Coordinates of C-alpha atoms in Angstrom, one line a residue:
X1 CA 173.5 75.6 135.3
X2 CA 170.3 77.5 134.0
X3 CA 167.3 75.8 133.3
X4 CA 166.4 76.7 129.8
X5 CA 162.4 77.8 129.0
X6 CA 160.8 75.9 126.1
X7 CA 158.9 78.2 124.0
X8 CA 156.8 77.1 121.3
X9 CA 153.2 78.2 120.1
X10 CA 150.0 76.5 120.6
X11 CA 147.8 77.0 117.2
X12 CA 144.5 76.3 117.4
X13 CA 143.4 73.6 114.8
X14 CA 139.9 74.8 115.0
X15 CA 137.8 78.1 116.5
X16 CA 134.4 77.5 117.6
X17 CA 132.0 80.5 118.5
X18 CA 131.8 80.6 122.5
X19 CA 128.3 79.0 123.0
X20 CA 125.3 80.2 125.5
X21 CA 122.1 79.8 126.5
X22 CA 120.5 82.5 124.2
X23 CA 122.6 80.8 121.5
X24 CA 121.7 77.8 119.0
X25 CA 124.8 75.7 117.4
X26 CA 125.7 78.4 114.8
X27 CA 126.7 80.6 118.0
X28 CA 124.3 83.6 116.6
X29 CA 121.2 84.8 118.3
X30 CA 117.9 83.5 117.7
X31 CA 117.0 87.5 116.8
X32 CA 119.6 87.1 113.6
X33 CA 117.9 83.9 112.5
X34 CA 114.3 85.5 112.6
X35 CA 115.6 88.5 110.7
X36 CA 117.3 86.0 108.2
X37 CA 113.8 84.4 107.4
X38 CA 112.0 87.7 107.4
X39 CA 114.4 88.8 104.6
X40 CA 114.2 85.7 102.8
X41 CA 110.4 86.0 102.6
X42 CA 110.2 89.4 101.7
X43 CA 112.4 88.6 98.6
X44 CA 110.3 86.0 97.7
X45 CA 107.0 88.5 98.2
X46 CA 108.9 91.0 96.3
X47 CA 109.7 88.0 92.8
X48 CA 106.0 87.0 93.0
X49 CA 104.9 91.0 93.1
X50 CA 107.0 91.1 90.2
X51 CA 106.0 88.0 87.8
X52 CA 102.5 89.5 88.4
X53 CA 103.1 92.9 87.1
X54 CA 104.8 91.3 84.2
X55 CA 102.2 88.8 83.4
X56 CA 99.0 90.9 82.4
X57 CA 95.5 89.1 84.1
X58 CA 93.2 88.1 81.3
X59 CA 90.1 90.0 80.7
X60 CA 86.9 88.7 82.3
X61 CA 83.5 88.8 80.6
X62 CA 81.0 90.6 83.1
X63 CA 77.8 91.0 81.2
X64 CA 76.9 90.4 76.9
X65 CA 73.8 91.1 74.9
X66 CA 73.2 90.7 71.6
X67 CA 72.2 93.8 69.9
X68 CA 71.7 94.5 65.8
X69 CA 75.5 95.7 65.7
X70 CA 76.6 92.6 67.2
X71 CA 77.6 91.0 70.5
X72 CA 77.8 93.8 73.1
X73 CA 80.3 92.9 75.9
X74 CA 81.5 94.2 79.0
X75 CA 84.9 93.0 80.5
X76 CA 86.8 94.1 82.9
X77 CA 90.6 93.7 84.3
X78 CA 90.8 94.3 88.2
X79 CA 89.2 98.0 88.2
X80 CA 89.8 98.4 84.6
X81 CA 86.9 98.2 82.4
X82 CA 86.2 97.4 78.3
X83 CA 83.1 97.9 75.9
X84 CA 82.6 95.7 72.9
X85 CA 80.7 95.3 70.5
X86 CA 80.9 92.4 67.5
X87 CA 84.5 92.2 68.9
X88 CA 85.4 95.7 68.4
X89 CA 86.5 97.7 71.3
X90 CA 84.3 100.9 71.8
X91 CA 86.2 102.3 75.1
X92 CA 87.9 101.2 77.9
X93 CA 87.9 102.9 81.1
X94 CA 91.6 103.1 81.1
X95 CA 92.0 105.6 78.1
X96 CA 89.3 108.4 78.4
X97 CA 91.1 111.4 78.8
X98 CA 90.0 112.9 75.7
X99 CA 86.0 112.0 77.1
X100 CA 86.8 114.3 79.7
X101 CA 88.4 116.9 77.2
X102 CA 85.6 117.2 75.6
X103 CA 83.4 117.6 77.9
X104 CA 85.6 120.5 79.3
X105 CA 85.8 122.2 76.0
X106 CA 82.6 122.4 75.6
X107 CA 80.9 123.6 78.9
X108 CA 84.0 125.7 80.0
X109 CA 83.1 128.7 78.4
X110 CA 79.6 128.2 79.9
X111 CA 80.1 127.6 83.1
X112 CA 79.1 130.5 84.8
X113 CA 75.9 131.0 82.8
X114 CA 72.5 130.4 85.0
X115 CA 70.4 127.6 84.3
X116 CA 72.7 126.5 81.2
X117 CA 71.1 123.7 78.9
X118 CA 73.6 120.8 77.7
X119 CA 72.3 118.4 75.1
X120 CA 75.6 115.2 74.9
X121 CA 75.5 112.1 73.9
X122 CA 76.0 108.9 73.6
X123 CA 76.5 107.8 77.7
X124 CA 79.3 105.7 77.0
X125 CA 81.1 105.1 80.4
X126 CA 80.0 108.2 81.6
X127 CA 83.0 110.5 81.5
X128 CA 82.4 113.4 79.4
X129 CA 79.1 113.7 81.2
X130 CA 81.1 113.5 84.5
X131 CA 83.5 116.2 83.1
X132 CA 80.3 118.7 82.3
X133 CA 78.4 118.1 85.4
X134 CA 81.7 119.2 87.7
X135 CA 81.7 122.5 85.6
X136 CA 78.2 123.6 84.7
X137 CA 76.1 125.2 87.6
X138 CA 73.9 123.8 90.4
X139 CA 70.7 124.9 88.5
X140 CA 72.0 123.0 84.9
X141 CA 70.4 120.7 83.0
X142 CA 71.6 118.2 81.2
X143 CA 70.2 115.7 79.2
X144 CA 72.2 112.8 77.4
X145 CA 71.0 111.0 74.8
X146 CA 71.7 107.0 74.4
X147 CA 70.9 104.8 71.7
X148 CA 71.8 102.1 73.9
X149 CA 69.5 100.9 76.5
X150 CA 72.1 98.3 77.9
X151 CA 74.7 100.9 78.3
X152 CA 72.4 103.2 80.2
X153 CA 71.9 99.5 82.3
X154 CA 75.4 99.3 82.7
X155 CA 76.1 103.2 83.8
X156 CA 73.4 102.5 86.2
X157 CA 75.3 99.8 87.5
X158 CA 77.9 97.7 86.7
X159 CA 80.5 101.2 85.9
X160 CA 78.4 103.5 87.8
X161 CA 81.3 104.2 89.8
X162 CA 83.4 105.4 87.1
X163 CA 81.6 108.9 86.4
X164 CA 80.8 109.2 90.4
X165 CA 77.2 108.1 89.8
X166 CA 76.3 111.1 87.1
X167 CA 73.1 109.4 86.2
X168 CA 71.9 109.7 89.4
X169 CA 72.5 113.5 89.6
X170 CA 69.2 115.4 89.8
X171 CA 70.6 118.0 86.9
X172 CA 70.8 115.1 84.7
X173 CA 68.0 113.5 81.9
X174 CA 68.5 110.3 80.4
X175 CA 67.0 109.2 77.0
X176 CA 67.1 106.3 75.0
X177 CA 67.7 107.2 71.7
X178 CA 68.9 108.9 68.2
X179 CA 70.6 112.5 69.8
X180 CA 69.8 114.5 66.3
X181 CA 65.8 113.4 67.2
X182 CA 66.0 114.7 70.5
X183 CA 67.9 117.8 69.2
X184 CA 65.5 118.6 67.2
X185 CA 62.5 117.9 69.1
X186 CA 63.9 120.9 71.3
X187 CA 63.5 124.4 71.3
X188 CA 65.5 126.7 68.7
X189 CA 67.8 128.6 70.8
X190 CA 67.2 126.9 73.9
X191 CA 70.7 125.4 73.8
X192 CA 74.1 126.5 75.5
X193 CA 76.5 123.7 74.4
X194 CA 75.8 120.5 72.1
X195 CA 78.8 118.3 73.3
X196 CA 78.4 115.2 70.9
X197 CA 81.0 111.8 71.6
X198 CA 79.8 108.5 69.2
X199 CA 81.5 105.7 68.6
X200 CA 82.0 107.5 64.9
X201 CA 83.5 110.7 64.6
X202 CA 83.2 113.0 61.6
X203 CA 85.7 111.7 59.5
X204 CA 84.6 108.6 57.6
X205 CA 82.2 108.8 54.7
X206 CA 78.6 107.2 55.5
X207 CA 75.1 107.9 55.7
X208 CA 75.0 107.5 59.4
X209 CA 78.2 109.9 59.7
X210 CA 76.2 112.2 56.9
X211 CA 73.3 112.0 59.3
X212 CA 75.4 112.8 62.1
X213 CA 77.7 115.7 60.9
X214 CA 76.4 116.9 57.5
X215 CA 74.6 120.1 56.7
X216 CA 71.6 119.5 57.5
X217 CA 72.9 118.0 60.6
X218 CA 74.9 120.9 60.9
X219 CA 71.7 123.3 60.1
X220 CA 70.0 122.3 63.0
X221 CA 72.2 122.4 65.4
X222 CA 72.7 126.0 64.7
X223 CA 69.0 126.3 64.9
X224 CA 68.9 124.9 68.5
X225 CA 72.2 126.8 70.1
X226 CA 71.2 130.5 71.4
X227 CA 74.0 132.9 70.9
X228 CA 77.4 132.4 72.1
X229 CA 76.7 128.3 72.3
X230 CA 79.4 125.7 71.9
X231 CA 79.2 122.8 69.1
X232 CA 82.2 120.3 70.4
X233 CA 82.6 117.0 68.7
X234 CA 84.7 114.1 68.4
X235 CA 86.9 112.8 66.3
X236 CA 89.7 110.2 65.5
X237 CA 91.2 112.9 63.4
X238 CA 91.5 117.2 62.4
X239 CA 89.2 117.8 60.0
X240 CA 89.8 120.7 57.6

Protein backbone atom coordinates (compact mmCIF):
# COMPACT_ATOMS: atom_id res chain seq x y z
CA UNK A 1 0.00 0.00 0.00
CA UNK A 2 0.98 3.72 -0.52
CA UNK A 3 2.85 5.50 1.93
CA UNK A 4 0.90 8.50 2.74
CA UNK A 5 2.98 12.24 2.81
CA UNK A 6 2.36 14.25 6.09
CA UNK A 7 1.84 17.82 5.27
CA UNK A 8 1.66 20.32 7.75
CA UNK A 9 3.14 24.02 7.98
CA UNK A 10 5.96 25.14 9.87
CA UNK A 11 5.10 28.94 11.25
CA UNK A 12 7.66 30.77 12.52
CA UNK A 13 7.05 31.95 16.15
CA UNK A 14 9.42 34.68 15.64
CA UNK A 15 11.37 36.65 12.52
CA UNK A 16 14.65 38.15 13.29
CA UNK A 17 16.32 40.55 10.71
CA UNK A 18 19.26 38.40 8.97
CA UNK A 19 22.30 39.84 10.89
CA UNK A 20 25.97 40.87 9.40
CA UNK A 21 28.95 42.38 9.93
CA UNK A 22 28.01 45.95 8.85
CA UNK A 23 24.93 45.44 11.01
CA UNK A 24 24.39 46.22 14.96
CA UNK A 25 21.49 44.07 16.86
CA UNK A 26 18.55 46.19 15.36
CA UNK A 27 19.68 44.50 11.91
CA UNK A 28 19.90 48.32 10.28
CA UNK A 29 23.02 49.90 9.06
CA UNK A 30 25.07 52.02 11.10
CA UNK A 31 24.40 54.87 8.07
CA UNK A 32 20.43 54.76 9.27
CA UNK A 33 21.50 55.20 12.94
CA UNK A 34 23.76 58.33 12.19
CA UNK A 35 21.01 59.86 10.05
CA UNK A 36 18.50 59.08 12.98
CA UNK A 37 20.65 61.26 15.45
CA UNK A 38 21.36 63.86 12.76
CA UNK A 39 17.53 64.35 12.50
CA UNK A 40 16.97 64.21 16.08
CA UNK A 41 19.39 67.09 16.67
CA UNK A 42 18.30 69.20 14.00
CA UNK A 43 14.75 69.18 15.57
CA UNK A 44 16.14 70.05 18.67
CA UNK A 45 18.27 73.11 16.88
CA UNK A 46 15.22 74.00 15.11
CA UNK A 47 12.74 74.17 19.03
CA UNK A 48 15.66 76.16 20.51
CA UNK A 49 15.76 78.59 17.15
CA UNK A 50 12.30 78.82 17.88
CA UNK A 51 11.83 79.68 21.88
CA UNK A 52 14.46 82.32 20.92
CA UNK A 53 12.53 84.16 18.33
CA UNK A 54 9.56 83.97 20.68
CA UNK A 55 11.26 85.19 23.68
CA UNK A 56 12.49 88.90 22.87
CA UNK A 57 16.41 89.51 24.49
CA UNK A 58 16.30 92.32 26.97
CA UNK A 59 17.67 95.66 26.15
CA UNK A 60 21.25 96.37 27.18
CA UNK A 61 22.35 99.74 28.53
CA UNK A 62 25.58 100.77 26.31
CA UNK A 63 26.39 104.23 27.41
CA UNK A 64 24.17 107.18 29.86
CA UNK A 65 24.80 110.79 30.71
CA UNK A 66 22.98 112.93 32.61
CA UNK A 67 21.98 115.93 30.69
CA UNK A 68 19.36 118.93 31.88
CA UNK A 69 16.40 116.91 30.09
CA UNK A 70 17.22 113.95 32.01
CA UNK A 71 19.12 110.61 31.88
CA UNK A 72 20.35 110.18 28.31
CA UNK A 73 20.64 106.45 27.43
CA UNK A 74 21.73 104.43 24.74
CA UNK A 75 20.62 100.60 24.50
CA UNK A 76 20.75 98.33 22.20
CA UNK A 77 19.17 94.79 21.29
CA UNK A 78 21.64 92.58 19.01
CA UNK A 79 22.09 95.27 16.05
CA UNK A 80 19.09 97.13 17.08
CA UNK A 81 19.66 100.38 18.75
CA UNK A 82 17.45 102.84 21.31
CA UNK A 83 17.80 106.64 22.49
CA UNK A 84 16.45 107.78 25.71
CA UNK A 85 16.23 110.37 27.51
CA UNK A 86 14.42 110.73 31.25
CA UNK A 87 12.98 107.31 30.10
CA UNK A 88 11.39 108.46 27.01
CA UNK A 89 12.30 106.90 23.92
CA UNK A 90 13.60 109.47 21.19
CA UNK A 91 14.36 106.88 18.27
CA UNK A 92 15.35 103.57 17.70
CA UNK A 93 17.23 102.35 14.90
CA UNK A 94 14.62 99.99 14.01
CA UNK A 95 11.84 102.52 12.95
CA UNK A 96 13.44 105.36 10.87
CA UNK A 97 11.94 105.20 7.71
CA UNK A 98 10.27 108.36 7.86
CA UNK A 99 14.19 109.95 8.88
CA UNK A 100 15.09 108.84 5.60
CA UNK A 101 11.77 110.28 3.98
CA UNK A 102 12.52 113.31 4.91
CA UNK A 103 15.58 113.62 4.00
CA UNK A 104 14.56 112.46 0.47
CA UNK A 105 11.86 115.04 0.25
CA UNK A 106 13.74 117.49 0.91
CA UNK A 107 17.04 117.33 -1.25
CA UNK A 108 15.21 115.42 -4.17
CA UNK A 109 14.25 118.19 -5.95
CA UNK A 110 17.82 119.61 -5.47
CA UNK A 111 19.78 117.13 -6.32
CA UNK A 112 21.17 118.03 -9.45
CA UNK A 113 21.91 121.60 -8.50
CA UNK A 114 25.93 122.40 -8.15
CA UNK A 115 27.42 123.08 -5.02
CA UNK A 116 23.79 122.88 -3.19
CA UNK A 117 23.79 124.12 0.59
CA UNK A 118 21.79 121.85 3.20
CA UNK A 119 21.30 123.27 6.62
CA UNK A 120 19.40 119.75 9.00
CA UNK A 121 19.27 119.09 12.12
CA UNK A 122 19.23 117.54 14.99
CA UNK A 123 21.97 114.31 14.13
CA UNK A 124 19.88 111.93 15.85
CA UNK A 125 21.07 108.43 14.52
CA UNK A 126 22.18 109.85 11.50
CA UNK A 127 19.58 108.74 8.94
CA UNK A 128 18.04 111.61 7.35
CA UNK A 129 21.57 112.99 6.95
CA UNK A 130 22.50 109.63 5.41
CA UNK A 131 19.37 109.90 3.06
CA UNK A 132 20.61 113.62 1.84
CA UNK A 133 24.23 112.84 1.41
CA UNK A 134 23.30 109.76 -1.11
CA UNK A 135 21.32 112.36 -3.13
CA UNK A 136 22.90 115.76 -3.07
CA UNK A 137 26.13 116.16 -5.34
CA UNK A 138 29.90 115.49 -4.77
CA UNK A 139 30.62 119.29 -4.41
CA UNK A 140 27.50 119.65 -1.51
CA UNK A 141 27.71 120.96 1.70
CA UNK A 142 26.04 120.03 4.44
CA UNK A 143 26.01 121.20 7.73
CA UNK A 144 23.88 119.61 10.71
CA UNK A 145 23.27 121.21 13.60
CA UNK A 146 23.15 119.27 17.21
CA UNK A 147 22.17 120.46 20.43
CA UNK A 148 23.56 117.39 21.79
CA UNK A 149 27.19 116.89 22.19
CA UNK A 150 26.83 113.26 23.41
CA UNK A 151 24.82 112.25 20.43
CA UNK A 152 27.35 113.74 17.98
CA UNK A 153 29.87 111.28 20.56
CA UNK A 154 27.70 108.50 19.85
CA UNK A 155 27.34 109.10 15.81
CA UNK A 156 30.98 109.23 15.95
CA UNK A 157 31.01 106.07 17.46
CA UNK A 158 29.03 103.83 19.18
CA UNK A 159 26.03 103.94 15.88
CA UNK A 160 28.42 105.24 13.47
CA UNK A 161 27.65 102.38 11.45
CA UNK A 162 24.10 103.05 11.09
CA UNK A 163 24.30 106.18 8.63
CA UNK A 164 27.55 104.52 6.81
CA UNK A 165 29.85 106.89 8.77
CA UNK A 166 28.11 110.33 7.41
CA UNK A 167 29.94 112.43 9.86
CA UNK A 168 33.03 111.43 8.51
CA UNK A 169 32.03 112.53 4.92
CA UNK A 170 34.16 115.51 3.82
CA UNK A 171 30.70 117.32 2.48
CA UNK A 172 29.51 117.27 5.85
CA UNK A 173 29.86 120.19 9.00
CA UNK A 174 28.95 119.36 12.37
CA UNK A 175 27.89 121.91 15.13
CA UNK A 176 26.94 121.77 18.42
CA UNK A 177 24.05 123.71 18.96
CA UNK A 178 20.52 125.63 18.65
CA UNK A 179 19.74 125.01 14.42
CA UNK A 180 17.52 128.53 14.26
CA UNK A 181 21.14 130.26 15.69
CA UNK A 182 23.11 128.79 13.04
CA UNK A 183 20.28 129.49 10.48
CA UNK A 184 20.46 132.61 11.08
CA UNK A 185 23.99 133.29 11.45
CA UNK A 186 24.05 132.39 7.67
CA UNK A 187 23.79 134.10 4.62
CA UNK A 188 20.11 135.21 3.28
CA UNK A 189 19.63 133.24 0.26
CA UNK A 190 22.50 131.11 0.65
CA UNK A 191 20.22 128.09 1.25
CA UNK A 192 18.90 125.22 -1.10
CA UNK A 193 16.94 123.06 1.40
CA UNK A 194 16.34 123.48 5.31
CA UNK A 195 15.45 119.76 6.26
CA UNK A 196 14.63 120.14 10.06
CA UNK A 197 13.93 116.53 12.31
CA UNK A 198 13.66 117.32 16.41
CA UNK A 199 12.51 115.30 18.84
CA UNK A 200 9.28 117.96 18.70
CA UNK A 201 7.48 118.41 15.68
CA UNK A 202 5.22 121.35 14.96
CA UNK A 203 2.21 120.28 16.45
CA UNK A 204 2.21 120.91 20.26
CA UNK A 205 1.83 124.34 21.70
CA UNK A 206 5.13 125.64 23.58
CA UNK A 207 7.66 128.19 23.52
CA UNK A 208 10.34 125.95 22.31
CA UNK A 209 7.88 124.57 19.45
CA UNK A 210 6.91 128.63 18.94
CA UNK A 211 10.67 129.06 18.71
CA UNK A 212 11.02 126.36 16.42
CA UNK A 213 8.09 126.72 13.96
CA UNK A 214 6.36 130.09 14.54
CA UNK A 215 6.55 133.20 12.29
CA UNK A 216 9.32 134.52 13.11
CA UNK A 217 10.81 131.15 12.91
CA UNK A 218 9.15 130.87 9.81
CA UNK A 219 10.34 134.57 8.64
CA UNK A 220 13.83 133.59 8.66
CA UNK A 221 13.86 130.69 7.19
CA UNK A 222 12.49 132.29 4.17
CA UNK A 223 15.11 134.85 4.47
CA UNK A 224 17.89 132.19 4.30
CA UNK A 225 16.39 129.84 1.31
CA UNK A 226 17.32 131.31 -2.31
CA UNK A 227 14.64 130.75 -4.84
CA UNK A 228 13.19 127.45 -5.53
CA UNK A 229 14.55 126.05 -1.84
CA UNK A 230 12.80 123.35 0.14
CA UNK A 231 11.49 123.93 3.90
CA UNK A 232 10.72 120.00 5.01
CA UNK A 233 9.89 119.28 8.57
CA UNK A 234 8.66 116.77 10.89
CA UNK A 235 5.95 115.92 12.45
CA UNK A 236 3.84 113.45 14.54
CA UNK A 237 0.93 114.74 12.76
CA UNK A 238 -0.76 116.88 9.29
CA UNK A 239 -0.97 120.16 10.18
CA UNK A 240 -3.49 122.42 8.51
Amino acid sequence: PRRRRRVGLRVATSIEPRRSPSRNRTGFAPSTRIVGRALRKARRRSSSALISRAVPRPWTRVDARETPEGLLELRSRGDDFMLLVGGRVLMTSMLHASEVRLGEVGCEPIRHRKAARVLTAGLGFGFTLRAILDLVGQDAHVCVAELNGIVIEFGRGAVAHLSKNALDDPRVQVVQGDVMDVLRKGRDGDLDAFVIDLYVGPGFASDEVAALYGPRALKAVHEKLRTGGIYAVWGEQLED
